[in-house]
PDB file of C-alpha atoms in Angstrom:
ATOM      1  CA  UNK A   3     -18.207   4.896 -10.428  1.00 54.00           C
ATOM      2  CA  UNK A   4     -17.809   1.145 -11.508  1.00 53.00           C
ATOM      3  CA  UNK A   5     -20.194  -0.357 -14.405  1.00 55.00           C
ATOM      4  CA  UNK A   6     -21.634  -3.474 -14.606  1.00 52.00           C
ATOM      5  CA  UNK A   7     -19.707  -6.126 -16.253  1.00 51.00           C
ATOM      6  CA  UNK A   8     -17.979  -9.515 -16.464  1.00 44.00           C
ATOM      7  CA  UNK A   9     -15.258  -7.316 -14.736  1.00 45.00           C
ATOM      8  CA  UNK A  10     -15.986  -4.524 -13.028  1.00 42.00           C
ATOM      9  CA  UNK A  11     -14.092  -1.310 -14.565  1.00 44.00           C
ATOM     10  CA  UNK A  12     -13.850   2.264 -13.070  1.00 45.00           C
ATOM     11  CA  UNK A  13     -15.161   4.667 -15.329  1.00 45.00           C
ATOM     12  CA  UNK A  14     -14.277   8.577 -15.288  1.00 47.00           C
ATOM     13  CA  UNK A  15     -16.680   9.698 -18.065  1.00 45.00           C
ATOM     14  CA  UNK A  16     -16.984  13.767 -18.844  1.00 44.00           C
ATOM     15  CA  UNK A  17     -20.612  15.552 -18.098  1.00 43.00           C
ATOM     16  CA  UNK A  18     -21.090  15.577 -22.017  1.00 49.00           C
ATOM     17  CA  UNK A  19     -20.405  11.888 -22.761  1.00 52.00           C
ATOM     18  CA  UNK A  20     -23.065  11.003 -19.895  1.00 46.00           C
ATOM     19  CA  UNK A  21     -25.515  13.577 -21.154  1.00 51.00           C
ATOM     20  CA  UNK A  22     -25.392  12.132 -24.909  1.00 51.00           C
ATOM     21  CA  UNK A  23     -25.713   8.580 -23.280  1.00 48.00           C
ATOM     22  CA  UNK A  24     -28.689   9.597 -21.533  1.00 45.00           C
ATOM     23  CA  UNK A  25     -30.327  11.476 -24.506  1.00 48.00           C
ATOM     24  CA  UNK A  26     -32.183   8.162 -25.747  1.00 44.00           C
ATOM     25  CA  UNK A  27     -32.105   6.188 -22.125  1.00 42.00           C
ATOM     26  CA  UNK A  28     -33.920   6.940 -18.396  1.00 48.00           C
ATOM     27  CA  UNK A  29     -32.302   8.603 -15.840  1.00 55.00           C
ATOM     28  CA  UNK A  30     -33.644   5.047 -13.740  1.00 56.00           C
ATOM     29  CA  UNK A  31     -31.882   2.556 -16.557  1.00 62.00           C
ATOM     30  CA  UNK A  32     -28.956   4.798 -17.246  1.00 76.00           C
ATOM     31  CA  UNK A  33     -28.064   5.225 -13.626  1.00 77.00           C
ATOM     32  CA  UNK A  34     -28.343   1.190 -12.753  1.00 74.00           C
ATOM     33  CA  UNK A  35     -25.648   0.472 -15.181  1.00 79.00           C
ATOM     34  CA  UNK A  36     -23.092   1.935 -12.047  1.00 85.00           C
ATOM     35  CA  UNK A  37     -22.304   1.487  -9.236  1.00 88.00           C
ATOM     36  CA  UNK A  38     -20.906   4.106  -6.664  1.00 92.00           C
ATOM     37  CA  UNK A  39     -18.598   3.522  -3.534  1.00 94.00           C
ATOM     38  CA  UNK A  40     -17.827   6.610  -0.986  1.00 95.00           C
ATOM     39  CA  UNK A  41     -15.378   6.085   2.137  1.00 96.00           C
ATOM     40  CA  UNK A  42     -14.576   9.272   4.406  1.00 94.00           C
ATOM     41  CA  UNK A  43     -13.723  10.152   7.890  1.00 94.00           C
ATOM     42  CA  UNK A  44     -16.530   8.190   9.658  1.00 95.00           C
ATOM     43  CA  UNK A  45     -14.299   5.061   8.723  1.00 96.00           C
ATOM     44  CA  UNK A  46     -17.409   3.561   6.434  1.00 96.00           C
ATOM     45  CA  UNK A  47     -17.163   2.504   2.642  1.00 96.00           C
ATOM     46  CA  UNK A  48     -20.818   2.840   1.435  1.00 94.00           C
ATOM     47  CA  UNK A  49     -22.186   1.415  -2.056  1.00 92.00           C
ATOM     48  CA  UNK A  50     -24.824   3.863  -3.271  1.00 91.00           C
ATOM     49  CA  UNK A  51     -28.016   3.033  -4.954  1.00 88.00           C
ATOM     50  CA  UNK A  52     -28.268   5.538  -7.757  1.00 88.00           C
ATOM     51  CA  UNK A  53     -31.847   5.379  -8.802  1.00 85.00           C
ATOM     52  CA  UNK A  54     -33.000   5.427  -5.484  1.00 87.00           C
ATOM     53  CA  UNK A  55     -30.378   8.231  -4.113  1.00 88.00           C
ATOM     54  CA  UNK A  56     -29.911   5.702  -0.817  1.00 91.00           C
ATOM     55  CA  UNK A  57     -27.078   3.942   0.312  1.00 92.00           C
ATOM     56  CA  UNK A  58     -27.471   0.514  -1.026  1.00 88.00           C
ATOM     57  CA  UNK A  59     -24.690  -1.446   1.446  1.00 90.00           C
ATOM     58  CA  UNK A  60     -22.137  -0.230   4.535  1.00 93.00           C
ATOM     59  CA  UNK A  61     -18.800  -1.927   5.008  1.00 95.00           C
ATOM     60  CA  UNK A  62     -16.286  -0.521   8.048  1.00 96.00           C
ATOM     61  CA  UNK A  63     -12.725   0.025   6.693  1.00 96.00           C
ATOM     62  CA  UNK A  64     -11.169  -1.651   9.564  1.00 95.00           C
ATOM     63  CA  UNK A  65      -8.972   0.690  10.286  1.00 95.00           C
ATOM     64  CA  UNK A  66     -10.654   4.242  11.372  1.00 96.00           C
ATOM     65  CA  UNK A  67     -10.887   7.181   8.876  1.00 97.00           C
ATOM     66  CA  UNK A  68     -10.232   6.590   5.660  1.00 97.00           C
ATOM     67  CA  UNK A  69      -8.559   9.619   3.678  1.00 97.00           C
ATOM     68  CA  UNK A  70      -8.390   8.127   0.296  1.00 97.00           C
ATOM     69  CA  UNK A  71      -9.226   5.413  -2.069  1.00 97.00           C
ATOM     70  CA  UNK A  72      -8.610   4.619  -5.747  1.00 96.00           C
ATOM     71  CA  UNK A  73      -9.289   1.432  -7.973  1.00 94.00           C
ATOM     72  CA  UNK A  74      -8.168  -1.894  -8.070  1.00 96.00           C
ATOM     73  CA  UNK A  75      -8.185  -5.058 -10.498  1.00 93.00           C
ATOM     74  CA  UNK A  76     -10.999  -6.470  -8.279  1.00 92.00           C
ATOM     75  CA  UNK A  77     -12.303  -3.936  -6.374  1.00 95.00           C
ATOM     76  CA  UNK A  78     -11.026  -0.734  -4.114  1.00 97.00           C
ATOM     77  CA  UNK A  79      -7.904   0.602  -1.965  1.00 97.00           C
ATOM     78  CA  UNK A  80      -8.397   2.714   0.786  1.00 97.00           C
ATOM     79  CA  UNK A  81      -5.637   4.753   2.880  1.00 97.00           C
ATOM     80  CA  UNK A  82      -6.500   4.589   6.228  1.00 96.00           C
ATOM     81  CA  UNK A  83      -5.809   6.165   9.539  1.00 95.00           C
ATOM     82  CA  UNK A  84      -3.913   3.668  11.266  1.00 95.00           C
ATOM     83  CA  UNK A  85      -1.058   3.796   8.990  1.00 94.00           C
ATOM     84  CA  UNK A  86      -2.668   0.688   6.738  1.00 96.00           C
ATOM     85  CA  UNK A  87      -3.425   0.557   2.864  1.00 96.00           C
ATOM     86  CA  UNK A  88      -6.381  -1.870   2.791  1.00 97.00           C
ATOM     87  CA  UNK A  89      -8.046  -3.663  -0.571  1.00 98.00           C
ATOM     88  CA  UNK A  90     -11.319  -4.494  -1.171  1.00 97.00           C
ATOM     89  CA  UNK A  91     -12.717  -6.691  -3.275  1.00 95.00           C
ATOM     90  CA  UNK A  92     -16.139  -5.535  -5.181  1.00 92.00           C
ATOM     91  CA  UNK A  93     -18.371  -8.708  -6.319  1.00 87.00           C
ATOM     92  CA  UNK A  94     -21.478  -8.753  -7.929  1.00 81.00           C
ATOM     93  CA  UNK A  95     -24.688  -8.539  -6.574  1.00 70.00           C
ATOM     94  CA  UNK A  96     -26.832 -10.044  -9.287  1.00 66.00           C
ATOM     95  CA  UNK A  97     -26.233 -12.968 -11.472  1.00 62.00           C
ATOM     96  CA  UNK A  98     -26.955 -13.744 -15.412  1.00 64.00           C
ATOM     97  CA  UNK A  99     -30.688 -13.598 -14.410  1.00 63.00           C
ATOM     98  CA  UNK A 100     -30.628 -10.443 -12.614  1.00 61.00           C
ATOM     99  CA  UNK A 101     -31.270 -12.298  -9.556  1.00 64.00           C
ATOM    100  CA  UNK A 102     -29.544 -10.940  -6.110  1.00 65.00           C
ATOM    101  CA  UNK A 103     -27.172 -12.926  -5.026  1.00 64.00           C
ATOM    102  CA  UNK A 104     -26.094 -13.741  -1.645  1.00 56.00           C
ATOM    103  CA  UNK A 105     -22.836 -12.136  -1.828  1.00 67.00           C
ATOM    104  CA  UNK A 106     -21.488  -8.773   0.126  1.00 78.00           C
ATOM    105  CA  UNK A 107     -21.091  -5.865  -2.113  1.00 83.00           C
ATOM    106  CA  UNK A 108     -17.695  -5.402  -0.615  1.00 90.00           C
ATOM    107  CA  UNK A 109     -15.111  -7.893   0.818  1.00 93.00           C
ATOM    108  CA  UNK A 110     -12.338  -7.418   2.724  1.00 96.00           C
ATOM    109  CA  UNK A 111      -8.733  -8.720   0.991  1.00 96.00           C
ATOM    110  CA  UNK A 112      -5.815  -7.785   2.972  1.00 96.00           C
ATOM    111  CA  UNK A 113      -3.766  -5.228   4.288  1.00 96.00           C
ATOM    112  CA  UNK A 114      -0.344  -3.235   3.842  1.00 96.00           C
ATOM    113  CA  UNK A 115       0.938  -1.617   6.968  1.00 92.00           C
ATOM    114  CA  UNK A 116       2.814   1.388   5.827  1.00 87.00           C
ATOM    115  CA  UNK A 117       4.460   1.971   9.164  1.00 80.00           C
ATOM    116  CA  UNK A 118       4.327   1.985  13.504  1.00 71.00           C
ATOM    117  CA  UNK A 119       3.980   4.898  15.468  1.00 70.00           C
ATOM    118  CA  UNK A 120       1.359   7.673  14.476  1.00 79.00           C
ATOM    119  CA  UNK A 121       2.035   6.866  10.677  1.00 88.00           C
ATOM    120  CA  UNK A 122      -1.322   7.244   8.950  1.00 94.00           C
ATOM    121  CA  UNK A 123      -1.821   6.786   5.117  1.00 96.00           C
ATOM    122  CA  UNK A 124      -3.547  10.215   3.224  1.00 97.00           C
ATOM    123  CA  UNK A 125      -3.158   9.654  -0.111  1.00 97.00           C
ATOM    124  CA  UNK A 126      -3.368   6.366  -2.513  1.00 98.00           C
ATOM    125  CA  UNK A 127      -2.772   6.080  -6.122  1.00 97.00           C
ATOM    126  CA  UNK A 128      -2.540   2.753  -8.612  1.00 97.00           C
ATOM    127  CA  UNK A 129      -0.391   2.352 -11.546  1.00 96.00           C
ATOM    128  CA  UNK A 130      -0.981  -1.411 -13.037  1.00 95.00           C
ATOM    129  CA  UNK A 131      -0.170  -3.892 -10.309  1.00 96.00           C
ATOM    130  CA  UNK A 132       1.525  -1.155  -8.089  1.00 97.00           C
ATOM    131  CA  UNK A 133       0.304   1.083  -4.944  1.00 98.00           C
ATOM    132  CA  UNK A 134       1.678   4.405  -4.335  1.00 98.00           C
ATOM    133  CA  UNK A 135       1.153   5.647  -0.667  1.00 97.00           C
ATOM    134  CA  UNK A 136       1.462   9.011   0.717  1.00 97.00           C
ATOM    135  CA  UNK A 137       1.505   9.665   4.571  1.00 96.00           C
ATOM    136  CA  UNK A 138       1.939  12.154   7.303  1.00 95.00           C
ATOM    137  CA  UNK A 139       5.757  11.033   7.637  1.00 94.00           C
ATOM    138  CA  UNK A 140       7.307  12.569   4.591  1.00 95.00           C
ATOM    139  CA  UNK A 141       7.305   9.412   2.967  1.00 96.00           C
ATOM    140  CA  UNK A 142       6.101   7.804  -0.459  1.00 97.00           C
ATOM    141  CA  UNK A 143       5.667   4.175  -0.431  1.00 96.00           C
ATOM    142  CA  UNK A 144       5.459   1.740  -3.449  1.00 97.00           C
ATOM    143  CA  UNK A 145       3.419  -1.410  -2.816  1.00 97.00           C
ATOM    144  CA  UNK A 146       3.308  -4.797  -4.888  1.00 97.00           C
ATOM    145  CA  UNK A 147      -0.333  -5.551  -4.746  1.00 97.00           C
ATOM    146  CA  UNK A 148       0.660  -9.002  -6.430  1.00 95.00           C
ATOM    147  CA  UNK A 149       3.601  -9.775  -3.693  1.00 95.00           C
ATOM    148  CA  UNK A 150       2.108  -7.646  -0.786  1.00 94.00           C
ATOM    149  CA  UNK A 151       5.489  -6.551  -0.611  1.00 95.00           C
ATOM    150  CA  UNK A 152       7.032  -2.659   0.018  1.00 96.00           C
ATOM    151  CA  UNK A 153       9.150  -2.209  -3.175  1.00 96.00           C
ATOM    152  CA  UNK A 154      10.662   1.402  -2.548  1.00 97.00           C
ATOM    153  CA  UNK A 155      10.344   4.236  -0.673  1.00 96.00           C
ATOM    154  CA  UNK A 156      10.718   8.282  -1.235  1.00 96.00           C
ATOM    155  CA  UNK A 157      11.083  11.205   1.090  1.00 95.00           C
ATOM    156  CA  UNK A 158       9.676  14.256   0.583  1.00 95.00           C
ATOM    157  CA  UNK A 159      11.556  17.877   1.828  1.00 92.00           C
ATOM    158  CA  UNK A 160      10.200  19.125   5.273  1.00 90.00           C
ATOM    159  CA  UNK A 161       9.818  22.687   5.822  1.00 86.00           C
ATOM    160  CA  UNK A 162      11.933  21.950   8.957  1.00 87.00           C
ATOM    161  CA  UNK A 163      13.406  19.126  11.100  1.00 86.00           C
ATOM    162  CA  UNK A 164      10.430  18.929  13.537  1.00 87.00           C
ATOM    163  CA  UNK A 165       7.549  19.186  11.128  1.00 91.00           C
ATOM    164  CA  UNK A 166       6.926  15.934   9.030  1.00 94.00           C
ATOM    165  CA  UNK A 167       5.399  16.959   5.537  1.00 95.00           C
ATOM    166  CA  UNK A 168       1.815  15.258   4.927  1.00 96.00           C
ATOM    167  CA  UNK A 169       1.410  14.317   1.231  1.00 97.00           C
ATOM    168  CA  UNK A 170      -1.879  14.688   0.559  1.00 97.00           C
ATOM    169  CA  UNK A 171      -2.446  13.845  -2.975  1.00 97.00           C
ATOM    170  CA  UNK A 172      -0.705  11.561  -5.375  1.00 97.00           C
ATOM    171  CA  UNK A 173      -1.486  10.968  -9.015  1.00 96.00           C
ATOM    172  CA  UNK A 174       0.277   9.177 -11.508  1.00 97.00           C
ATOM    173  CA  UNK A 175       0.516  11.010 -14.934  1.00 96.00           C
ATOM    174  CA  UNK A 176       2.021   8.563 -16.925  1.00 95.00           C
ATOM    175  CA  UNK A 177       5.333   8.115 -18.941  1.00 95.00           C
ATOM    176  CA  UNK A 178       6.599   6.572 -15.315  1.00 96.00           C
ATOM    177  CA  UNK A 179       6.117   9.930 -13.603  1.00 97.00           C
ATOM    178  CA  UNK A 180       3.832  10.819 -10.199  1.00 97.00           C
ATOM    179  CA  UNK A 181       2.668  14.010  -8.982  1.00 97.00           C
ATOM    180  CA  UNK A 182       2.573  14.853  -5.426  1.00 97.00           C
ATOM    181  CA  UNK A 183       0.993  17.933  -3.480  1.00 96.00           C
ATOM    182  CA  UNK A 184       1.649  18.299   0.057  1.00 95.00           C
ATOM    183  CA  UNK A 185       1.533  20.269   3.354  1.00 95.00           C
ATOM    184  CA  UNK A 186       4.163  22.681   2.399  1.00 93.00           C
ATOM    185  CA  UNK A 187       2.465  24.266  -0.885  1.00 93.00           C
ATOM    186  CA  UNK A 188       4.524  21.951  -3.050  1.00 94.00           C
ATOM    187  CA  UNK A 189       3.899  20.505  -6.442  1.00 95.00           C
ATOM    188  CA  UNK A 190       6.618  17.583  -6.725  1.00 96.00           C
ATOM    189  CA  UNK A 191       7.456  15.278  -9.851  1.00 97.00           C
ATOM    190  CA  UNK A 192       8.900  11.673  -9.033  1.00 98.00           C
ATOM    191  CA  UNK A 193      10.019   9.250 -11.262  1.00 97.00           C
ATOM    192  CA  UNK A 194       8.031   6.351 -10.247  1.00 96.00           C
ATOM    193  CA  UNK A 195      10.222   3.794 -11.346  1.00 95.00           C
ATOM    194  CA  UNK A 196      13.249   4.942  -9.860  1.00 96.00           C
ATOM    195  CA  UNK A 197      11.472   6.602  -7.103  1.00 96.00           C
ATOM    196  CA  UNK A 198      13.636   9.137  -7.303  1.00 96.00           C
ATOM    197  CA  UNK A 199      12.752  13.008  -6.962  1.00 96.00           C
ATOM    198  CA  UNK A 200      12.726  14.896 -10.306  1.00 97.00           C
ATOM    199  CA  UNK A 201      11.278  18.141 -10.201  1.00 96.00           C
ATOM    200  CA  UNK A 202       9.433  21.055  -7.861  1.00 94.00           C
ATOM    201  CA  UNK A 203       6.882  23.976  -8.296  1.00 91.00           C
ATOM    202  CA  UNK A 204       6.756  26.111  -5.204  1.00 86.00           C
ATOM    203  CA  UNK A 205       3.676  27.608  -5.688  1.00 77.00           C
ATOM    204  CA  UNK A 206       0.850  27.631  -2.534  1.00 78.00           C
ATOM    205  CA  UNK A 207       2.351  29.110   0.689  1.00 76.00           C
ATOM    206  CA  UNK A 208      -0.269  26.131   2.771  1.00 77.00           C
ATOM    207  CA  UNK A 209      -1.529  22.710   1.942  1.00 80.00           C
TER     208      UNK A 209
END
């Protein structure tokens, strides 16, 4: 959920912080200070009017199911199905006068391709300027949003030689360490700036 200012953060607030906000506001007024983007497997990223419960504007990814998204400086990433980490830019819809402007909600920036073949991106995470990419080919990729550029790249273990691992969720925990959970029940710590492998919790016999 973004709010509304000069530039656009994304806020992760907790049910009781929203709650006290509301306790003096509307629902209506508290709800138009966000704005809320979905993106799934229909290959759509939709901008959701809140107050309304409608979707407000519809923008194709581009590049067929999208599996994953997470914030940028200016607007959204999205790992898509044709192997492709694609940014967004959010803009503004209203001006100082509360007037609509004529601008898209969403515009389309550029694009990282991850990989040929069946290579499809699953899982996206953003530490500062950098893009972490999990795919369906064992593999962890670290993007330059700033350069465009592929810095690194990690491999996770496969449960055998003809089974690629899918990593299906990344997160970045901080101190320069990621978290990765995968197709083989695996809970895996990397050292982000290194991108080297540093720990692993066995602990889910599936995805």
């Amino acid at each position: 959920v973004w709010k509304k200012n000069n530039d656009y953060k994304f806020l992760q607030k907790k049910k009781d912080e929203v709650n006290k906000e509301s306790e003096n506001v509307s629902d209506d007024n508290c709800l138009s200070q966000y704005r809320l983007f979905t993106a799934g497997l229909q290959g759509l990223i939709q901008e959701w009017d809140l107050t309304k419960g409608t979707i407000h504007f519809t923008h194709i990814s581009q590049g067929g199911a999208v599996w994953d998204m997470c914030d940028t400086e200016k607007g959204l990433a999205i790992a898509c199905d044709d192997g492709c980490l694609r940014l967004f830019n959010v803009n503004d819809m209203f001006d100082e006068d509360g007037d609509e402007t004529a601008l898209d909600a969403i515009t389309f920036d550029k694009a990282f391709n991850t990989g040929k073949g069946k290579k499809r991106v699953v899982s996206v995470c953003r530490v500062e300027n950098i893009l972490f990419a999990g795919d369906n080919n064992s593999e962890i990729s670290k993007w330059n949003i700033k350069t465009s550029g592929c810095e690194d790249r990690m491999t996770a273990d496969k449960v055998d030689s003809k089974h690629d691992t899918i990593l299906w969720s990344i997160c970045d925990i901080g101190e320069g360490f990621l978290v990765s959970g995968d197709s083989t029940g695996a809970i895996n710590l990397w050292d982000s700036n290194t991108m080297t492998f540093v720990n692993k919790f066995s602990l889910h016999q599936a995805d």
